[in-house]
């Protein structure tokens, strides 16, 4: 636990594909959303994604917040 695990060489292509598709799909949905909401609301949603991801990871117990530790405080400050 807490150690960096290197992906297998044969999985790197999948990481690249998922990263590219994730960025592309995210931008595509943002452009579609801008047809229905104001740019200010889109900017607020876009800016809150890091905080929502952190809270979702904590709620699903994927990553502990650990607000009593320095790394936990840095995570919370970065998401705020």
Tab-separated table of C-alpha atoms in Angstrom:
chain	number	residue	atom	x	y	z
A	1	UNK	CA	0.000	0.000	0.000
A	2	UNK	CA	1.326	3.428	-0.905
A	3	UNK	CA	3.891	2.069	-3.346
A	4	UNK	CA	4.065	3.124	-6.962
A	5	UNK	CA	3.093	0.273	-9.254
A	6	UNK	CA	4.369	0.476	-12.805
A	7	UNK	CA	1.916	-0.501	-15.529
A	8	UNK	CA	2.830	-3.394	-17.761
A	9	UNK	CA	4.287	-2.395	-21.126
A	10	UNK	CA	1.360	-3.944	-22.979
A	11	UNK	CA	-1.072	-1.756	-20.981
A	12	UNK	CA	0.525	1.592	-21.852
A	13	UNK	CA	-1.414	1.812	-25.124
A	14	UNK	CA	-4.667	1.459	-23.187
A	15	UNK	CA	-3.609	4.221	-20.786
A	16	UNK	CA	-2.874	6.550	-23.692
A	17	UNK	CA	-6.131	5.673	-25.455
A	18	UNK	CA	-8.234	6.190	-22.318
A	19	UNK	CA	-6.456	9.473	-21.577
A	20	UNK	CA	-6.994	10.833	-25.086
A	21	UNK	CA	-10.607	9.687	-25.204
A	22	UNK	CA	-11.267	11.071	-21.728
A	23	UNK	CA	-9.959	14.505	-22.683
A	24	UNK	CA	-11.763	14.459	-26.037
A	25	UNK	CA	-15.091	13.316	-24.597
A	26	UNK	CA	-14.850	15.794	-21.722
A	27	UNK	CA	-14.276	18.699	-24.104
A	28	UNK	CA	-17.028	17.478	-26.431
A	29	UNK	CA	-19.548	17.408	-23.566
A	30	UNK	CA	-18.377	20.835	-22.399
A	31	UNK	CA	-19.025	22.259	-25.872
A	32	UNK	CA	-22.462	20.629	-25.983
A	33	UNK	CA	-23.269	21.947	-22.497
A	34	UNK	CA	-22.328	25.488	-23.528
A	35	UNK	CA	-25.313	25.423	-25.896
A	36	UNK	CA	-27.615	25.076	-22.876
A	37	UNK	CA	-25.896	26.897	-19.998
A	38	UNK	CA	-23.973	30.123	-19.574
A	39	UNK	CA	-20.172	30.197	-19.831
A	40	UNK	CA	-20.012	31.283	-16.168
A	41	UNK	CA	-21.851	28.149	-15.024
A	42	UNK	CA	-19.677	25.974	-17.259
A	43	UNK	CA	-16.543	27.531	-15.743
A	44	UNK	CA	-17.861	26.878	-12.225
A	45	UNK	CA	-18.595	23.240	-13.011
A	46	UNK	CA	-15.217	22.828	-14.700
A	47	UNK	CA	-13.381	24.387	-11.749
A	48	UNK	CA	-15.201	22.209	-9.213
A	49	UNK	CA	-14.259	18.912	-10.879
A	50	UNK	CA	-11.111	18.409	-8.776
A	51	UNK	CA	-13.003	18.893	-5.506
A	52	UNK	CA	-15.829	16.610	-6.617
A	53	UNK	CA	-13.345	13.931	-7.661
A	54	UNK	CA	-11.633	14.128	-4.279
A	55	UNK	CA	-14.940	13.848	-2.413
A	56	UNK	CA	-16.108	10.953	-4.585
A	57	UNK	CA	-12.829	9.083	-4.024
A	58	UNK	CA	-13.161	9.630	-0.284
A	59	UNK	CA	-16.833	8.575	-0.266
A	60	UNK	CA	-16.041	5.382	-2.172
A	61	UNK	CA	-13.041	4.776	0.111
A	62	UNK	CA	-10.689	4.717	-2.868
A	63	UNK	CA	-8.404	7.309	-1.321
A	64	UNK	CA	-8.522	8.524	2.278
A	65	UNK	CA	-8.639	12.257	2.873
A	66	UNK	CA	-6.449	12.170	5.946
A	67	UNK	CA	-6.990	15.819	6.846
A	68	UNK	CA	-4.855	15.405	9.970
A	69	UNK	CA	-1.764	14.727	7.829
A	70	UNK	CA	0.264	17.065	5.619
A	71	UNK	CA	-0.458	15.145	2.374
A	72	UNK	CA	-4.170	15.178	3.202
A	73	UNK	CA	-4.138	18.906	3.737
A	74	UNK	CA	-2.290	19.404	0.444
A	75	UNK	CA	-4.917	17.279	-1.350
A	76	UNK	CA	-7.746	19.278	0.194
A	77	UNK	CA	-6.046	22.600	-0.605
A	78	UNK	CA	-5.405	21.522	-4.186
A	79	UNK	CA	-9.032	20.522	-4.671
A	80	UNK	CA	-10.355	23.744	-3.164
